[in-house]
Tab-separated table of C-alpha atoms in Angstrom:
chain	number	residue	atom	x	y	z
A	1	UNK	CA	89.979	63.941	122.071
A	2	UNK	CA	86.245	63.285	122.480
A	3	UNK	CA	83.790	65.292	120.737
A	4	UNK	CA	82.309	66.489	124.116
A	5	UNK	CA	85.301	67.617	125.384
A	6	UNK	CA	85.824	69.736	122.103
A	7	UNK	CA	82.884	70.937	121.937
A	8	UNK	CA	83.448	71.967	126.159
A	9	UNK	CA	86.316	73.949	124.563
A	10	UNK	CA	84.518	75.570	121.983
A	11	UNK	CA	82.319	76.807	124.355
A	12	UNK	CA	84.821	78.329	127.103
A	13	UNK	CA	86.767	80.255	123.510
A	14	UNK	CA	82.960	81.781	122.804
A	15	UNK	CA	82.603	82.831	126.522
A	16	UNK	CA	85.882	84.704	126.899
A	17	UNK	CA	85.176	86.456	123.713
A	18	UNK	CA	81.467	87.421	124.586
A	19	UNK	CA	83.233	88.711	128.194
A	20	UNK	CA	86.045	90.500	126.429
A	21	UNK	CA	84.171	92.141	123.713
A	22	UNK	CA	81.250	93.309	126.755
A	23	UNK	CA	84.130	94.490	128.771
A	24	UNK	CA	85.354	96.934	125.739
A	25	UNK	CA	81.543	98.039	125.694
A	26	UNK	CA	80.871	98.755	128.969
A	27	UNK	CA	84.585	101.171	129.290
A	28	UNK	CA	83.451	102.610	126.142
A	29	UNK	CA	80.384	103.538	127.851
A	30	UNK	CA	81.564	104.626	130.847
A	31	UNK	CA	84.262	106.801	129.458
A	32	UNK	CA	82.459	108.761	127.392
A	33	UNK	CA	79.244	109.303	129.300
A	34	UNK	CA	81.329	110.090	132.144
A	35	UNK	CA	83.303	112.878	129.605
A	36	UNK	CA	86.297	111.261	130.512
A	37	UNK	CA	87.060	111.602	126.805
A	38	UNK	CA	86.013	114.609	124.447
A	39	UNK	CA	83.288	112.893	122.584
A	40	UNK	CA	85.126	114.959	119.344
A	41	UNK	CA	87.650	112.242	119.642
A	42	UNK	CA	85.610	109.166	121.171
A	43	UNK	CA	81.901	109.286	120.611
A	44	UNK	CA	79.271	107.648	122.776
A	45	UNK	CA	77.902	104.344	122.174
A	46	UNK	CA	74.470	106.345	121.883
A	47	UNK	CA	75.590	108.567	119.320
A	48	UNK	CA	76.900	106.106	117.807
A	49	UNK	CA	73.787	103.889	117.321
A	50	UNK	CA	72.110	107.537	116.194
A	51	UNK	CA	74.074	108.369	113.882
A	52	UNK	CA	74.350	104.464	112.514
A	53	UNK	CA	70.280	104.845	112.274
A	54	UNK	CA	70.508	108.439	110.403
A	55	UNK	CA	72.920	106.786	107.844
A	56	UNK	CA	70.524	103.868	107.148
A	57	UNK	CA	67.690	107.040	107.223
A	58	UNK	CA	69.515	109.339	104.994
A	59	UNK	CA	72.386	107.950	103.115
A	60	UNK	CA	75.719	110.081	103.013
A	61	UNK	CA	76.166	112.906	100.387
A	62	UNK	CA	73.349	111.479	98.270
A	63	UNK	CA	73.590	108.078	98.208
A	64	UNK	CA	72.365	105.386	100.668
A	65	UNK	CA	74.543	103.542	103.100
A	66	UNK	CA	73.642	100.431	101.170
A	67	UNK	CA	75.071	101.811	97.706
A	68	UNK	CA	78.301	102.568	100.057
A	69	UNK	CA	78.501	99.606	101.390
A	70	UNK	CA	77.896	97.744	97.693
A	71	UNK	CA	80.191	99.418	95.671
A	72	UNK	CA	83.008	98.576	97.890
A	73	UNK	CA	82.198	94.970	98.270
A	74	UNK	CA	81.742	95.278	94.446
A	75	UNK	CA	85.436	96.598	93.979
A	76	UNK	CA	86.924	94.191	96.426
A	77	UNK	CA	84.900	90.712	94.549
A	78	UNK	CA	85.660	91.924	91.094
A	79	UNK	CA	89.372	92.070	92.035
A	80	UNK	CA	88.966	88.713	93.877
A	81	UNK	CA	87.790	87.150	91.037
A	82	UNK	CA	90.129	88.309	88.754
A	83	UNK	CA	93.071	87.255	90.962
A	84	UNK	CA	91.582	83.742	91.795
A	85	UNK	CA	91.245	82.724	87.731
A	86	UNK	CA	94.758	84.239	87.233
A	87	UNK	CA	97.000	83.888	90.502
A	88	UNK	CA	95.711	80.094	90.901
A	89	UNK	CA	96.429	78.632	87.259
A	90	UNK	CA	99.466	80.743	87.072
A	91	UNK	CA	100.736	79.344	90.313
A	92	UNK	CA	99.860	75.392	89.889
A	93	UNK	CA	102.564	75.964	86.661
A	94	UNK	CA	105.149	77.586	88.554
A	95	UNK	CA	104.802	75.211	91.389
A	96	UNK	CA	105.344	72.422	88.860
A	97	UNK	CA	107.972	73.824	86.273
A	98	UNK	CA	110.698	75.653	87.780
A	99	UNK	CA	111.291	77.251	84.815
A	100	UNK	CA	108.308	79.248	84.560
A	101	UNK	CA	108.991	80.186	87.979
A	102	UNK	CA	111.601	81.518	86.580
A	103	UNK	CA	109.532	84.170	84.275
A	104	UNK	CA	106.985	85.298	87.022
A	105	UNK	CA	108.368	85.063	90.062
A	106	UNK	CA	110.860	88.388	89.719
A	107	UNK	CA	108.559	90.521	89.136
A	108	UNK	CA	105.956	89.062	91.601
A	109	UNK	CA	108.872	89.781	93.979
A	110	UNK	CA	109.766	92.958	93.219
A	111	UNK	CA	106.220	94.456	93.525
A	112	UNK	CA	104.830	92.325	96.405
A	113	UNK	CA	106.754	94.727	99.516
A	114	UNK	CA	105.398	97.406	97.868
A	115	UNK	CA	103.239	99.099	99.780
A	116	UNK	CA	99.991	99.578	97.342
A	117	UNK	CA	99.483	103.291	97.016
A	118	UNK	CA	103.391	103.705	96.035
A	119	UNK	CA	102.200	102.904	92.588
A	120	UNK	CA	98.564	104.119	92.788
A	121	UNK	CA	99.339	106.972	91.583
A	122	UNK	CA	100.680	105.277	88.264
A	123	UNK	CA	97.407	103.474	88.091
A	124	UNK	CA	95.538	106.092	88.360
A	125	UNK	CA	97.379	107.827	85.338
A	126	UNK	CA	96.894	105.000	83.297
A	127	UNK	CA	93.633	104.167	84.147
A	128	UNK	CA	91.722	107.361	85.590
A	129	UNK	CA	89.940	107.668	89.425
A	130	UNK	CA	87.205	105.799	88.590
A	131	UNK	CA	86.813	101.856	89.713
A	132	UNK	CA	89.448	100.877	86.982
A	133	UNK	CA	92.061	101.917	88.961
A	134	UNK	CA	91.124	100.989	92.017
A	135	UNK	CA	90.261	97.089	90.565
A	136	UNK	CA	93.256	96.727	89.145
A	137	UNK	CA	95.415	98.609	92.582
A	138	UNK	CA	93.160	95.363	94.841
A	139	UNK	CA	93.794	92.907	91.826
A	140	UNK	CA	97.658	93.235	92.118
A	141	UNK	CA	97.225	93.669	96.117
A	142	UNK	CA	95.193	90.042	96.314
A	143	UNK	CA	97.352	88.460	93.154
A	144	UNK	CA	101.242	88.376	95.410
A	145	UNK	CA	99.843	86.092	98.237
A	146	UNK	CA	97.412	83.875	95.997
A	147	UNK	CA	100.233	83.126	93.949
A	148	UNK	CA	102.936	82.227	96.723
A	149	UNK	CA	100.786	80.122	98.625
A	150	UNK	CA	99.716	78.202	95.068
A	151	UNK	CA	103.346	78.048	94.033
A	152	UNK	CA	104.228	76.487	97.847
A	153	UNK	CA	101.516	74.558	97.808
A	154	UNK	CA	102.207	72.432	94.601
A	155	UNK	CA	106.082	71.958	95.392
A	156	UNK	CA	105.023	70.617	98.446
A	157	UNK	CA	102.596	67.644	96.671
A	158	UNK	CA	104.251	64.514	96.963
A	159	UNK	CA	106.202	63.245	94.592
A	160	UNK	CA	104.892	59.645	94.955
A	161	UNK	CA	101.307	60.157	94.872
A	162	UNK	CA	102.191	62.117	91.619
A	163	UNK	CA	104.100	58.769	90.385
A	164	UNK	CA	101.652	56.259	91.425
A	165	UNK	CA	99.129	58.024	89.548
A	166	UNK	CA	101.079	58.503	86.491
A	167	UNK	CA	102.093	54.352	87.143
A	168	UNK	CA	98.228	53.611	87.093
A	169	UNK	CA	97.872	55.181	83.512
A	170	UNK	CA	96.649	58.828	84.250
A	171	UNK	CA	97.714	61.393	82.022
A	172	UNK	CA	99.369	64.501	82.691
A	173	UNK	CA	95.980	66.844	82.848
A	174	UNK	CA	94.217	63.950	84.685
A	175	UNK	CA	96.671	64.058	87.523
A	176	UNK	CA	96.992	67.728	87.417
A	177	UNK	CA	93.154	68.162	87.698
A	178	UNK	CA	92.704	65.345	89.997
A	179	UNK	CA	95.712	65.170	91.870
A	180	UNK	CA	97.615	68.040	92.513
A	181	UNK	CA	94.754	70.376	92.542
A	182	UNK	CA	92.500	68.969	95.420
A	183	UNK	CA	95.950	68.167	97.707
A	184	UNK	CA	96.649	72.385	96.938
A	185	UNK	CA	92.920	73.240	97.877
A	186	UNK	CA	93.373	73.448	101.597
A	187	UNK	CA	96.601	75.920	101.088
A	188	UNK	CA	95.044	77.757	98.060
A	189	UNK	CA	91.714	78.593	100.348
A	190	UNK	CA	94.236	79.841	103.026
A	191	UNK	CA	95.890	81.840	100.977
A	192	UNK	CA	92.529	83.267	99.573
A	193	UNK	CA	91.757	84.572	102.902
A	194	UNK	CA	95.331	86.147	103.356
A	195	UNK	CA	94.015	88.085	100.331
A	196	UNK	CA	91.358	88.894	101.104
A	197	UNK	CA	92.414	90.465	104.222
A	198	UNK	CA	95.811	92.404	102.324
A	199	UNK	CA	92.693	93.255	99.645
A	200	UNK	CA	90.119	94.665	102.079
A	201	UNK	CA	92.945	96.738	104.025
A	202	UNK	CA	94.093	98.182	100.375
A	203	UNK	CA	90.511	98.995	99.256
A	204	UNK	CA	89.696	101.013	102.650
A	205	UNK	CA	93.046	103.518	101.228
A	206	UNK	CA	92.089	103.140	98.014
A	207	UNK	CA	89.013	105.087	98.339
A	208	UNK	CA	90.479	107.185	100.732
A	209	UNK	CA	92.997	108.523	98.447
A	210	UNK	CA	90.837	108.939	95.440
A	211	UNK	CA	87.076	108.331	95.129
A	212	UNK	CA	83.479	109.511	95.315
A	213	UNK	CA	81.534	106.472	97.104
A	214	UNK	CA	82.455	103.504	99.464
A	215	UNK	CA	82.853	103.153	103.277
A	216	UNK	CA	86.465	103.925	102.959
A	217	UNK	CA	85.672	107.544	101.409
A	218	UNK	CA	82.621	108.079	103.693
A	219	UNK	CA	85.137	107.507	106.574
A	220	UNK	CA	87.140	109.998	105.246
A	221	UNK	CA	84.975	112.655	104.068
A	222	UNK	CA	83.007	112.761	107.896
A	223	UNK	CA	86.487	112.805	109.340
A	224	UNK	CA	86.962	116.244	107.688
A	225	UNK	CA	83.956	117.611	109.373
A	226	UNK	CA	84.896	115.913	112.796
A	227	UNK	CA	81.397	113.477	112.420
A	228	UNK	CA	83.229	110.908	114.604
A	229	UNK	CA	80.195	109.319	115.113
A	230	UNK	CA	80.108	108.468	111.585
A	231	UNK	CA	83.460	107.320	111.668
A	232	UNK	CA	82.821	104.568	114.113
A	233	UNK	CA	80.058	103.746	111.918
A	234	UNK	CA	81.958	103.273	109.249
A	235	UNK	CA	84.897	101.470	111.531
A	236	UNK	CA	82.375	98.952	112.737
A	237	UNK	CA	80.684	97.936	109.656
A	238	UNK	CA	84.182	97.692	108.102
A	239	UNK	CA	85.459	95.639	110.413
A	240	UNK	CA	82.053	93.460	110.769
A	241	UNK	CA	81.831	92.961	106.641
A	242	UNK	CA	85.784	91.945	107.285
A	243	UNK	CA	84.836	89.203	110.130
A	244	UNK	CA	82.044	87.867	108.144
A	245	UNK	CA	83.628	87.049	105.081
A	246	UNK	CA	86.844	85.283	107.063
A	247	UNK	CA	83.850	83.432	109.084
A	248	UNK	CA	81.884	82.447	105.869
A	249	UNK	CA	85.638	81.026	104.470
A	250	UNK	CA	86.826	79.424	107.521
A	251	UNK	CA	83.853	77.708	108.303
A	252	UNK	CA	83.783	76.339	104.576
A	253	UNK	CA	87.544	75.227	105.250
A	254	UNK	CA	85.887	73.188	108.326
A	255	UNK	CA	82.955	72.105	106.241
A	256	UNK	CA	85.389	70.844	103.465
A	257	UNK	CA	89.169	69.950	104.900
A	258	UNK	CA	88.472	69.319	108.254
A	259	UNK	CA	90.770	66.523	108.279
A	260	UNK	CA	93.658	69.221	107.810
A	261	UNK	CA	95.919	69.477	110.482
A	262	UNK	CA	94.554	66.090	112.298
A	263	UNK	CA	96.574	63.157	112.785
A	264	UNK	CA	95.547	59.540	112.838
């Protein structure tokens, strides 16, 4: 497939978004300047865009929309972190001994379909309301896929290219750091962005169940005094931090691996 014909493509995919995402904009519009909708339950665009300005103004309950904004994103990397230089070595060993498999993989299985704030509450005893709790409730949330797709990714390295290496007079570390660690990237990065995406999803109820700051508990706390308007607010820029860091990710997988998935 030529290059101008992909990038022809590329170009179509962007229009039909632009057209679908306008189309949501103008009903919105429409339907709630018209009153179709009680404006309690679906705000206008306008009020919207007022109350986005206020926030950016005047902060919520004492503290800016940016200090929102960065303590969640603060939460949400520190437990990303944690999880990426602990799921990812811990996985590469399972994936090559089946017997520390074995140990982990259990318990990794047992807590995994749990749904997070089942044992929040346990955290929370343990470790208080602060961001302890909440660290450690989007550590374990971002730890269960990290570690599968790690673990899948290694048993699928072929055996061959492990033995041709080991043939040539590499040792064990050298083919584990230069082997089966760049042919897992491309799987490991997927996985990070499944995580991400369970992580962000468990860090908007996190705060919602117990906390004092973030966009998740600002959500919350103008729900209880019907400020829909600030609820969109906080909808939108949830979902628009979301999109960005996916886009930053996948276009780093394109930068990187975009050989993946091509054939000769």
């Amino acid at each position: 497939m030529s290059n101008k014909l992909v990038y022809k493509k590329h170009i179509l995919t962007r229009g039909i978004s632009i057209i679908s995402i306008t189309l949501i904009l103008i009903v919105w519009t429409v339907s709630t300047n018209l009153k179709w909708v009680d404006p309690v339950f679906l705000p206008t665009p306008q009020s919207v865009w007022k109350a986005f300005l206020e926030l950016i103004r005047d902060g919520y309950k004492g503290a800016s929309l940016s200090t929102h904004i960065l303590n969640s994103l603060y939460r949400l990397f520190l437990a990303l972190i944690l999880a990426v230089f602990t799921a990812v070595p811990l996985g590469i060993f399972c994936g090559i001994s089946k017997y520390i498999l074995a140990i982990f993989d259990p318990i990794i299985e047992f807590y995994r379909p749990l749904p997070p704030l089942a044992y929040y509450a346990l955290l929370v005893l343990w470790l208080g309301i602060d961001d302890k709790s909440k660290v450690a409730l989007l550590f374990l949330s971002a730890f269960a896929p990290l570690f599968i797709s790690t673990v899948s990714s290694v048993q699928r390295v072929p055996q061959e290219r492990i033995n041709g290496a080991l043939s040539l007079g590499a040792s064990k570390p050298k083919v584990l750091l230069y082997i089966i660690l760049p042919s897992c990237l491309p799987d490991i990065i997927t996985g990070f962005r499944t995580a991400i995406g369970v992580t962000y999803a468990t860090l908007v109820a996190a705060e919602m169940v117990a906390a004092t700051s973030g966009i998740g508990w600002m959500v919350l706390d103008a729900s209880k005094y019907l400020r829909s308007d600030i609820v969109f607010v906080g909808i939108i820029l949830m979902g628009g931090i979301a999109i960005l860091m996916d886009g930053i990710i996948r276009l780093y997988q394109h930068i990187q691996f975009s050989w993946v998935g091509k054939q000769d």
